[in-house]
Amino acid sequence: MSVPEVENGAQDVAPEHGVEAVVRLDGLSKNYGDQVILDRIDLTIHRGEFVALLGPSGTGKTTLLRILSRLEDASSGRATIAERTSVVFQEPRLVSAQRVWRNVVLTDGRGEKRKSAALDALKEVGLEAKARSWPKNLSGGEAQRVGLARALYRSPDLLLLDEPFGALDAFTRRKAQDLVLRLWADHGPGVLLVTHDVEESLLLADRVIVLGGGHIQADIPVTSPRPRDTTSADFNAVKREVLAQLSHVSPHVSPDHPAHRFYGRTS
Amino acid sequence: MTAVTNVAVPPRAVRTFSREYDAARKRRRLPKMSSTWNVTLRILVPVALIALWQLSDSLNWVSAHVLPGPLAIIDAYKELWSTGDLQAALPISLQRAGIGLAVGGAAGLVLGIAAGLWVTAERLYDAPLQMLRTIPFIAMIPLFVVWFGIGETSKVALIIGASIFPVYLNTYHAIRGIDPKLLEVGRTFEMSRLEVIRFVVVPMAMPGILVGWRYAAGTALLGLVAAEQINSQAGIGYILNTANQFQRTDIIVAGILIYAFLGLVVDLVMRGIERALLPWRASHVGA
């Protein structure tokens, strides 16, 4: 097996289109033994770019996100990832023993003294009033917004969103999507959103990437201006294209493809 | 009846129930108790038992030599107080239990944290500790007497031994029980190991750690009782031994009740500490 070569730091990446890349993957592969999860992925995301990653369960979405968030190493290839990267997970992952504001600054060693900064971040997600609450007293939508505030607090160059709205009801979900768009517009990080929801990806992203069989099957630009109308002809044309791509995705490359392993997981 | 659906629904009688709701009417399910009534209910059974106990003494159902009544016990306390025995014994016993709990608990805490955080530490000493744990510590008394003599050292050593394991086990399990997903947050956000321990691990493990200390306080008291059976020259155990020699059942019962009272106080103190340290866990009253 070849030695994984994963590098952090965007400093050595030449600007492209005048904007720095926050993710650059060159032939990134991941395998567990003989089972190939990711097969020579090439992907570049720039600052200020909103990319959605679509694909059925078992196509390696979660693995890719875990590599980008340094939770896993790739098997081969090269990854250049922005140092300041924040993740919003599927579940809020708040420390229930710490008050909301402390959860926001948790990732800052000087946690004690950063209360005003925490309050600023909470204000951006509209939860200033909950700063002194305990996480268990938050609703699901509020907890995810605290997760967003925690991610923003680091002023990330790259924001990774792992199906952050999956567990929310339709109404709360729409409000959270609007919030993410606003925060993205205000702060301009590169965003990679992993989702199962085609409509969500088209509402939010500049580019929709369809992952299938461990490689990038399609990279579809979404150019219509925001806010987007889900009933417009434009929108539905792109939606049909994405759905067509998704229907081509074979859930697994071969009968013994690792996809089988991941069905129980949240890929 | 008019059709509400165009799907063929097989006929079936539907049984329903109906209730009238009237907010003005008092709720019946959960009667709101006055605090006086609440307290009365709580002390009813203990008070009745004590009254029965006194009655059995006054009516000579049980010989005073076998079980003296509550009033005789109060007299015994008065006697112990006037001779100064009680005032002399309590601090000594409390000191033994306190030192033993503090040293044993601290050792258990350090070992538990290390084993929880580092696999190397766990591999090094978890198995031997688990083996030692299975020995009932009271069985160690004869050995402790041989090792440490019949003085204070063997008594405190026994209490230390009794306190280590509850704290060790609960601390270790509390740390291992932390959701790995929370620890992943620390990794993705590049928190240092020390920050993760301070802001995530310790706060999240605190409930388990405190359970360990509460257990340890209980076993320390048990250790105290057992240790004070060894040739006590002072302390509550000494009062009990002396009373035993003179067949003073009233003083024996008085001594036993002091142990019980100490257990109660220790439990109250530990609950207070838990409330102070775990505000985020504020337990709710049932129903």
Coordinates of C-alpha atoms in Angstrom, one line a residue:
Chain A
M1 CA 0.0 0.0 0.0
S2 CA 1.3 3.4 -0.8
V3 CA 2.0 6.0 1.9
P4 CA -0.9 8.5 2.3
E5 CA 0.2 12.0 1.5
V6 CA -2.1 14.4 3.1
E7 CA -1.0 18.0 3.6
N8 CA -2.7 20.7 5.5
G9 CA -2.3 24.4 4.7
A10 CA -3.4 26.4 1.7
Q11 CA -0.4 28.6 1.6
D12 CA 1.3 26.7 -1.3
V13 CA -1.7 26.8 -3.5
A14 CA -1.5 29.2 -6.4
P15 CA -4.7 31.4 -6.7
E16 CA -6.9 30.4 -9.5
H17 CA -9.5 32.8 -10.9
G18 CA -7.9 35.2 -8.4
V19 CA -9.4 33.3 -5.5
E20 CA -7.4 30.8 -3.3
A21 CA -8.4 27.1 -3.3
V22 CA -9.4 25.8 0.1
V23 CA -9.6 22.2 -1.1
R24 CA -7.4 20.6 -3.7
L25 CA -7.5 16.9 -4.1
D26 CA -5.3 15.2 -6.7
G27 CA -6.0 11.5 -7.3
L28 CA -7.2 11.0 -3.8
S29 CA -8.0 7.3 -3.1
K30 CA -9.2 5.5 0.0
N31 CA -9.4 1.8 0.4
Y32 CA -9.9 -0.6 3.2
G33 CA -7.8 -3.6 2.1
D34 CA -9.1 -4.6 -1.3
Q35 CA -12.3 -2.5 -1.0
V36 CA -12.1 0.8 -2.8
I37 CA -14.1 3.6 -1.2
L38 CA -12.8 6.6 -3.1
D39 CA -11.1 6.1 -6.4
R40 CA -8.7 8.8 -7.6
I41 CA -10.8 11.9 -6.8
D42 CA -9.8 15.2 -8.3
L43 CA -11.6 18.1 -6.7
T44 CA -10.9 21.8 -6.2
I45 CA -13.0 24.2 -4.1
H46 CA -12.3 27.9 -3.9
R47 CA -13.0 30.4 -1.2
G48 CA -16.5 31.8 -1.6
E49 CA -17.7 28.7 -3.6
F50 CA -20.7 26.7 -2.4
V51 CA -20.4 23.1 -3.5
A52 CA -23.0 20.4 -2.8
L53 CA -22.0 16.7 -2.7
L54 CA -24.8 14.3 -3.7
G55 CA -24.9 10.6 -4.0
P56 CA -26.7 7.6 -2.6
S57 CA -25.6 5.9 0.6
G58 CA -22.4 4.0 0.2
T59 CA -20.7 6.2 -2.4
G60 CA -18.1 7.5 -0.1
K61 CA -19.5 10.9 0.7
T62 CA -19.0 10.5 4.4
T63 CA -15.5 9.1 3.9
L64 CA -14.5 12.1 1.7
L65 CA -15.9 14.5 4.4
R66 CA -14.0 12.7 7.1
I67 CA -10.8 12.9 5.2
L68 CA -11.3 16.7 4.6
S69 CA -12.1 17.1 8.3
R70 CA -8.9 15.2 9.3
L71 CA -10.7 12.4 11.0
E72 CA -9.3 9.9 8.6
D73 CA -6.3 9.6 6.4
A74 CA -6.5 8.8 2.7
S75 CA -4.7 5.8 1.3
S76 CA -3.0 7.5 -1.6
G77 CA -3.0 10.7 -3.6
R78 CA -2.6 14.3 -2.4
A79 CA -4.9 16.5 -0.4
T80 CA -4.4 20.2 0.3
I81 CA -6.9 21.5 2.7
A82 CA -7.3 24.9 4.3
E83 CA -5.9 25.0 7.9
R84 CA -9.0 26.8 9.2
T85 CA -11.7 24.3 8.5
S86 CA -14.9 24.0 10.5
V87 CA -17.4 21.2 10.5
V88 CA -21.1 21.1 11.2
F89 CA -22.1 17.5 11.8
Q90 CA -25.3 15.6 11.3
E91 CA -25.9 15.7 15.0
P92 CA -25.2 18.9 16.9
R93 CA -22.4 17.3 18.9
L94 CA -22.6 19.8 21.7
V95 CA -20.9 19.2 25.1
S96 CA -24.0 18.9 27.3
A97 CA -21.9 19.8 30.4
Q98 CA -21.1 23.2 29.1
R99 CA -23.4 26.2 28.5
V100 CA -24.3 27.2 25.0
W101 CA -21.8 30.1 24.8
R102 CA -19.0 27.9 26.0
N103 CA -19.8 25.3 23.4
V104 CA -19.3 28.1 20.8
V105 CA -15.8 28.9 22.0
L106 CA -15.0 25.3 23.0
T107 CA -12.5 25.1 20.2
D108 CA -10.6 28.1 21.5
G109 CA -8.1 27.4 24.3
R110 CA -8.8 30.7 25.9
G111 CA -12.4 29.7 26.2
E112 CA -13.0 31.5 29.5
K113 CA -12.3 35.0 28.2
R114 CA -14.1 34.8 24.9
K115 CA -17.6 35.3 26.0
S116 CA -18.3 38.4 24.0
A117 CA -17.0 36.8 20.9
A118 CA -19.2 33.8 21.6
L119 CA -22.2 36.2 22.0
D120 CA -21.4 37.8 18.6
A121 CA -21.4 34.4 16.9
L122 CA -24.6 33.5 18.6
K123 CA -26.1 36.8 17.5
E124 CA -25.4 35.8 13.9
V125 CA -27.5 32.7 14.2
G126 CA -30.2 34.5 16.3
L127 CA -29.5 32.7 19.5
E128 CA -28.0 35.4 21.7
A129 CA -30.8 34.9 24.2
K130 CA -29.8 31.2 24.7
A131 CA -26.2 31.9 25.5
R132 CA -26.5 30.8 29.1
S133 CA -28.8 27.8 28.4
W134 CA -27.8 24.2 28.6
P135 CA -27.7 22.3 25.4
K136 CA -30.3 19.8 26.6
N137 CA -32.8 22.7 26.7
L138 CA -32.4 23.6 23.0
S139 CA -34.7 22.4 20.2
G140 CA -33.1 20.4 17.3
G141 CA -33.0 23.4 15.1
E142 CA -31.5 25.6 17.8
A143 CA -28.8 23.0 18.6
Q144 CA -27.8 22.9 14.9
R145 CA -27.6 26.7 14.9
V146 CA -25.3 26.6 17.9
G147 CA -23.2 24.1 15.8
L148 CA -23.1 26.7 13.0
A149 CA -22.1 29.4 15.4
R150 CA -19.3 27.2 16.7
A151 CA -18.1 26.5 13.2
L152 CA -18.2 30.3 12.3
Y153 CA -16.4 31.3 15.4
R154 CA -13.2 30.1 13.9
S155 CA -13.8 32.2 10.8
P156 CA -13.2 29.2 8.6
D157 CA -11.8 29.3 5.1
L158 CA -13.5 26.0 4.5
L159 CA -16.9 25.1 6.0
L160 CA -17.9 21.4 5.8
L161 CA -21.6 20.6 6.3
D162 CA -22.4 17.0 6.8
E163 CA -26.2 16.8 6.2
P164 CA -26.7 19.3 9.0
F165 CA -30.4 19.7 8.4
G166 CA -31.3 16.0 7.9
A167 CA -33.0 15.7 11.2
L168 CA -35.0 19.0 11.0
D169 CA -38.6 19.4 10.1
A170 CA -39.4 21.0 6.7
F171 CA -40.1 24.5 8.0
T172 CA -37.1 24.6 10.4
R173 CA -35.0 23.2 7.6
R174 CA -35.9 26.0 5.2
K175 CA -35.0 28.6 7.8
A176 CA -31.7 26.9 8.5
Q177 CA -30.9 26.8 4.8
D178 CA -31.6 30.6 4.5
L179 CA -29.4 31.1 7.5
V180 CA -26.5 29.1 6.0
L181 CA -26.8 31.1 2.7
R182 CA -26.7 34.4 4.6
L183 CA -23.7 33.4 6.7
W184 CA -21.9 32.1 3.6
A185 CA -22.6 35.4 1.8
D186 CA -21.4 37.4 4.9
H187 CA -18.2 35.4 5.5
G188 CA -17.4 33.9 2.2
P189 CA -15.8 30.5 3.1
G190 CA -15.7 27.7 0.6
V191 CA -18.6 25.4 1.5
L192 CA -18.9 21.7 1.0
L193 CA -22.4 20.5 1.8
V194 CA -23.1 16.8 1.9
T195 CA -26.8 16.1 1.4
H196 CA -29.3 13.5 0.2
D197 CA -31.7 16.2 -0.8
V198 CA -31.5 17.1 -4.5
E199 CA -33.7 20.2 -4.0
E200 CA -31.6 21.4 -1.1
S201 CA -28.4 21.1 -3.1
L202 CA -29.9 23.1 -6.0
L203 CA -31.3 25.8 -3.7
L204 CA -27.9 26.4 -2.1
A205 CA -25.0 25.4 -4.2
D206 CA -23.0 26.9 -7.1
R207 CA -22.0 23.4 -8.2
V208 CA -23.5 20.0 -7.6
I209 CA -21.1 17.1 -7.5
V210 CA -22.6 13.6 -7.9
L211 CA -20.4 10.9 -6.3
G212 CA -20.9 7.4 -7.6
G213 CA -18.9 4.3 -7.3
G214 CA -16.1 6.1 -5.5
H215 CA -15.5 8.7 -8.2
I216 CA -17.0 12.0 -9.3
Q217 CA -19.7 11.0 -11.7
A218 CA -20.9 14.5 -12.6
D219 CA -20.0 18.1 -11.7
I220 CA -23.0 20.3 -12.6
P221 CA -22.9 24.1 -12.3
V222 CA -26.0 25.8 -11.0
T223 CA -25.9 29.3 -12.3
S224 CA -29.3 30.8 -11.6
P225 CA -29.2 33.8 -9.2
R226 CA -30.3 33.4 -5.6
P227 CA -32.8 33.3 -4.0
R228 CA -33.9 30.5 -6.3
D229 CA -37.4 29.5 -7.1
T230 CA -38.0 25.8 -6.9
T231 CA -40.9 26.0 -9.3
S232 CA -39.0 27.8 -12.1
A233 CA -38.3 26.1 -15.4
D234 CA -34.5 26.8 -14.9
F235 CA -34.5 25.1 -11.6
N236 CA -36.4 22.1 -12.8
A237 CA -34.2 21.7 -15.8
V238 CA -31.1 21.4 -13.6
K239 CA -33.0 19.2 -11.2
R240 CA -33.9 16.8 -14.0
E241 CA -30.2 16.7 -15.1
V242 CA -29.0 15.9 -11.5
L243 CA -31.7 13.3 -11.0
A244 CA -30.7 11.7 -14.3
Q245 CA -27.1 11.6 -13.2
L246 CA -28.1 10.1 -9.9
S247 CA -30.1 7.4 -11.6
H248 CA -27.0 6.3 -13.5
V249 CA -25.1 5.9 -10.3
S250 CA -24.7 2.2 -9.6
P251 CA -25.0 1.8 -5.8
H252 CA -22.0 -0.4 -5.9
V253 CA -19.3 -1.1 -8.5
S254 CA -19.2 -4.8 -7.8
P255 CA -21.1 -7.2 -5.5
D256 CA -18.3 -7.0 -3.0
H257 CA -18.0 -3.2 -3.1
P258 CA -17.5 -1.5 0.2
A259 CA -20.8 0.2 -0.2
H260 CA -22.3 -2.9 1.5
R261 CA -20.3 -2.2 4.6
F262 CA -21.5 1.3 4.8
Y263 CA -25.2 0.8 4.5
G264 CA -25.6 0.8 8.2
R265 CA -23.7 4.1 8.4
T266 CA -24.6 7.6 7.6
S267 CA -22.8 8.0 4.4
Chain B
M1 CA -73.6 9.3 5.2
T2 CA -71.7 11.2 2.6
A3 CA -68.6 9.6 1.1
V4 CA -65.3 11.2 2.3
T5 CA -63.0 9.1 0.2
N6 CA -63.0 7.4 -3.1
V7 CA -61.2 4.3 -1.7
A8 CA -63.4 1.4 -0.7
V9 CA -63.2 1.1 3.1
P10 CA -64.5 -2.1 4.6
P11 CA -67.3 -1.4 7.1
R12 CA -66.3 -1.6 10.8
A13 CA -67.9 -0.2 13.9
V14 CA -65.6 2.4 15.6
R15 CA -65.6 2.6 19.3
T16 CA -64.8 6.0 20.7
F17 CA -64.5 7.7 24.0
S18 CA -65.2 11.3 24.8
R19 CA -64.2 13.6 27.6
E20 CA -65.3 17.1 28.6
Y21 CA -62.4 19.4 29.3
D22 CA -62.9 22.3 31.7
A23 CA -59.7 24.2 32.7
A24 CA -61.5 25.8 35.6
R25 CA -62.1 22.4 37.2
K26 CA -59.4 21.1 39.5
R27 CA -57.1 18.4 38.0
R28 CA -57.6 15.1 39.7
R29 CA -54.7 13.1 38.5
L30 CA -51.9 15.0 40.3
P31 CA -53.3 16.6 43.4
K32 CA -51.1 19.5 44.4
M33 CA -50.0 18.7 47.9
S34 CA -49.5 21.3 50.5
S35 CA -46.0 21.2 51.9
T36 CA -47.3 20.4 55.4
W37 CA -49.2 17.4 54.0
N38 CA -46.1 16.4 52.0
V39 CA -43.9 16.4 55.1
T40 CA -46.5 14.6 57.1
L41 CA -46.6 11.8 54.6
R42 CA -42.9 11.5 54.5
I43 CA -42.4 11.2 58.3
L44 CA -45.4 9.1 59.0
V45 CA -43.8 5.7 58.8
P46 CA -40.6 6.5 60.6
V47 CA -42.5 8.2 63.5
A48 CA -44.9 5.2 63.7
L49 CA -42.0 2.8 63.9
I50 CA -40.2 4.8 66.7
A51 CA -43.5 5.0 68.6
L52 CA -43.9 1.2 68.2
W53 CA -40.4 0.7 69.4
Q54 CA -40.9 2.8 72.5
L55 CA -44.2 1.0 73.2
S56 CA -42.6 -2.4 73.0
D57 CA -40.1 -1.2 75.6
S58 CA -42.6 0.5 77.9
L59 CA -45.0 -2.5 77.8
N60 CA -42.0 -4.9 78.2
W61 CA -42.7 -6.8 75.0
V62 CA -38.9 -6.9 74.6
S63 CA -36.4 -7.0 77.4
A64 CA -34.5 -3.7 77.8
H65 CA -31.3 -5.8 77.8
V66 CA -32.1 -7.1 74.2
L67 CA -33.3 -3.8 72.8
P68 CA -33.7 -0.7 74.9
G69 CA -36.3 1.9 73.8
P70 CA -35.7 5.2 72.2
L71 CA -35.9 7.1 75.5
A72 CA -33.2 4.9 77.0
I73 CA -31.0 5.5 74.0
I74 CA -31.4 9.3 74.5
D75 CA -30.3 8.8 78.1
A76 CA -27.3 6.8 76.8
Y77 CA -26.4 9.8 74.6
K78 CA -26.7 12.1 77.6
E79 CA -24.4 9.9 79.6
L80 CA -21.8 9.7 76.7
W81 CA -22.0 13.5 76.4
S82 CA -21.6 14.2 80.1
T83 CA -18.6 11.9 80.4
G84 CA -17.0 13.5 77.3
D85 CA -16.7 10.2 75.5
L86 CA -18.8 11.2 72.6
Q87 CA -17.0 14.5 72.0
A88 CA -13.7 12.7 72.1
A89 CA -14.7 9.8 69.8
L90 CA -16.4 11.6 66.9
P91 CA -13.5 13.7 65.7
I92 CA -11.2 10.7 65.8
S93 CA -13.5 8.5 63.8
L94 CA -14.3 11.2 61.3
Q95 CA -10.6 11.9 60.9
R96 CA -9.9 8.2 60.2
A97 CA -12.7 8.0 57.6
G98 CA -11.8 11.4 56.1
I99 CA -8.1 10.7 55.6
G100 CA -8.8 7.3 54.3
L101 CA -11.4 8.5 51.8
A102 CA -9.3 11.5 50.7
V103 CA -6.2 9.4 50.0
G104 CA -8.0 6.4 48.6
G105 CA -10.3 8.4 46.5
A106 CA -7.5 10.6 45.1
A107 CA -5.5 7.5 44.2
G108 CA -8.6 6.0 42.5
L109 CA -9.2 9.2 40.7
V110 CA -5.7 9.5 39.3
L111 CA -5.6 5.9 38.3
G112 CA -9.0 6.1 36.7
I113 CA -8.3 9.2 34.7
A114 CA -5.0 7.8 33.5
A115 CA -6.6 4.4 32.5
G116 CA -9.5 6.2 30.9
L117 CA -7.3 8.4 28.7
W118 CA -4.3 6.2 28.0
V119 CA -4.5 2.7 26.7
T120 CA -1.0 2.0 28.0
A121 CA -2.0 2.9 31.6
E122 CA -5.1 0.7 31.2
R123 CA -3.1 -2.3 30.0
L124 CA -0.6 -1.7 32.7
Y125 CA -2.8 -2.0 35.7
D126 CA -6.5 -2.4 35.0
A127 CA -6.4 -6.2 35.1
P128 CA -4.6 -6.4 38.4
L129 CA -6.8 -3.8 39.9
Q130 CA -9.9 -5.7 38.8
M131 CA -8.5 -8.8 40.4
L132 CA -7.8 -7.0 43.7
R133 CA -11.3 -5.5 43.6
T134 CA -12.9 -9.0 44.0
I135 CA -11.3 -9.4 47.5
P136 CA -13.8 -8.3 50.1
F137 CA -11.6 -5.7 51.9
I138 CA -12.8 -6.8 55.3
A139 CA -11.0 -10.1 54.6
M140 CA -7.8 -8.1 54.5
I141 CA -8.0 -7.0 58.2
P142 CA -5.8 -9.9 59.6
L143 CA -3.2 -9.2 57.0
F144 CA -3.3 -5.5 57.5
V145 CA -2.8 -6.1 61.3
V146 CA 0.3 -8.1 60.5
W147 CA 1.6 -5.5 58.1
F148 CA 0.7 -2.3 59.9
G149 CA 0.1 -3.3 63.5
I150 CA -3.0 -2.6 65.5
G151 CA -2.5 1.1 65.7
E152 CA -3.9 3.9 63.5
T153 CA -2.0 2.9 60.4
S154 CA -3.8 -0.3 59.8
K155 CA -7.2 1.4 60.3
V156 CA -6.5 4.2 57.8
A157 CA -4.9 1.8 55.4
L158 CA -8.1 -0.4 55.4
I159 CA -10.3 2.7 54.7
I160 CA -7.9 3.8 51.9
G161 CA -8.2 0.3 50.4
A162 CA -11.9 0.4 50.6
S163 CA -12.1 3.8 48.9
I164 CA -9.8 3.3 45.9
F165 CA -11.9 0.9 43.8
P166 CA -15.3 2.7 43.7
V167 CA -13.6 5.9 42.5
Y168 CA -11.3 4.1 40.1
L169 CA -14.0 2.0 38.4
N170 CA -16.5 4.8 38.0
T171 CA -13.9 7.4 36.8
Y172 CA -12.5 4.9 34.2
H173 CA -15.9 4.0 32.9
A174 CA -17.2 7.5 32.9
I175 CA -14.3 8.6 30.7
R176 CA -14.6 5.5 28.4
G177 CA -18.3 6.2 28.1
I178 CA -17.9 9.6 26.5
D179 CA -19.4 9.7 23.0
P180 CA -16.5 9.4 20.6
K181 CA -18.3 11.8 18.3
L182 CA -17.7 14.5 20.9
L183 CA -14.0 13.7 20.9
E184 CA -14.0 13.9 17.1
V185 CA -15.2 17.5 17.4
G186 CA -12.0 18.2 19.3
R187 CA -9.9 16.6 16.5
T188 CA -11.6 18.4 13.6
F189 CA -11.3 21.8 15.4
E190 CA -7.7 21.1 16.3
M191 CA -8.1 21.3 20.1
S192 CA -5.0 20.3 22.1
R193 CA -5.2 17.1 24.1
L194 CA -5.2 19.2 27.3
E195 CA -8.1 21.4 26.0
V196 CA -10.1 18.3 25.1
I197 CA -9.5 16.9 28.6
R198 CA -10.4 20.1 30.3
F199 CA -13.4 21.3 28.3
V200 CA -14.9 18.0 27.1
V201 CA -13.6 14.9 29.0
V202 CA -13.7 16.1 32.6
P203 CA -17.0 17.9 32.5
M204 CA -18.7 15.0 30.7
A205 CA -17.2 12.4 33.0
M206 CA -18.0 14.4 36.1
P207 CA -21.4 12.6 36.9
G208 CA -19.7 9.2 36.8
I209 CA -16.8 10.5 38.9
L210 CA -19.1 11.8 41.5
V211 CA -21.0 8.5 41.7
G212 CA -17.7 6.9 42.4
W213 CA -17.0 9.3 45.3
R214 CA -20.5 8.7 46.7
Y215 CA -20.0 5.0 46.7
A216 CA -16.5 5.4 48.1
A217 CA -17.8 7.5 51.0
G218 CA -20.2 4.7 51.8
T219 CA -17.5 2.0 51.7
A220 CA -15.1 4.3 53.7
L221 CA -17.7 4.3 56.4
L222 CA -18.0 0.6 56.2
G223 CA -14.2 0.4 56.4
L224 CA -14.3 2.6 59.4
V225 CA -16.7 0.3 61.3
A226 CA -14.6 -2.7 60.4
A227 CA -11.3 -1.0 61.2
E228 CA -12.5 0.2 64.6
Q229 CA -13.2 -3.3 65.7
I230 CA -9.4 -3.8 65.8
N231 CA -8.2 -2.9 69.3
S232 CA -9.6 0.6 69.3
Q233 CA -8.3 2.9 72.0
A234 CA -10.4 5.8 70.8
G235 CA -13.3 6.6 68.5
I236 CA -16.8 5.3 68.1
G237 CA -15.5 1.7 67.8
Y238 CA -13.9 2.1 71.2
I239 CA -17.2 3.2 72.8
L240 CA -18.9 0.2 71.2
N241 CA -16.2 -2.3 72.4
T242 CA -16.3 -0.9 75.9
A243 CA -20.1 -1.1 76.0
N244 CA -19.9 -4.6 74.8
Q245 CA -17.6 -5.6 77.7
F246 CA -20.1 -4.1 80.2
Q247 CA -23.2 -5.5 78.4
R248 CA -24.5 -1.9 77.9
T249 CA -27.0 -2.6 75.1
D250 CA -28.2 1.0 75.2
I251 CA -24.8 2.4 74.5
I252 CA -24.2 -0.2 71.7
V253 CA -27.4 0.9 70.0
A254 CA -26.4 4.6 70.5
G255 CA -23.0 3.8 68.8
I256 CA -24.6 2.0 65.9
L257 CA -27.0 5.0 65.4
I258 CA -24.0 7.3 65.2
Y259 CA -22.6 5.3 62.3
A260 CA -26.0 5.4 60.6
F261 CA -26.2 9.2 61.2
L262 CA -22.7 9.6 59.7
G263 CA -23.8 7.6 56.6
L264 CA -26.8 10.0 56.2
V265 CA -24.7 13.1 56.6
V266 CA -22.1 11.8 54.1
D267 CA -24.9 11.1 51.6
L268 CA -26.4 14.5 52.0
V269 CA -23.0 16.2 51.5
M270 CA -22.3 14.2 48.4
R271 CA -25.7 15.1 47.0
G272 CA -25.0 18.7 47.7
I273 CA -21.7 18.5 45.9
E274 CA -23.4 16.9 42.9
R275 CA -26.0 19.6 42.7
A276 CA -23.3 22.3 42.9
L277 CA -21.0 20.6 40.2
L278 CA -23.7 19.4 37.8
P279 CA -26.2 22.2 37.3
W280 CA -26.7 21.0 33.7
R281 CA -28.1 17.8 35.0
A282 CA -30.7 19.2 37.3
S283 CA -32.8 16.0 37.9
H284 CA -36.4 16.6 37.4
V285 CA -39.1 15.4 39.8
G286 CA -41.1 12.4 38.4
A287 CA -44.7 12.5 37.0

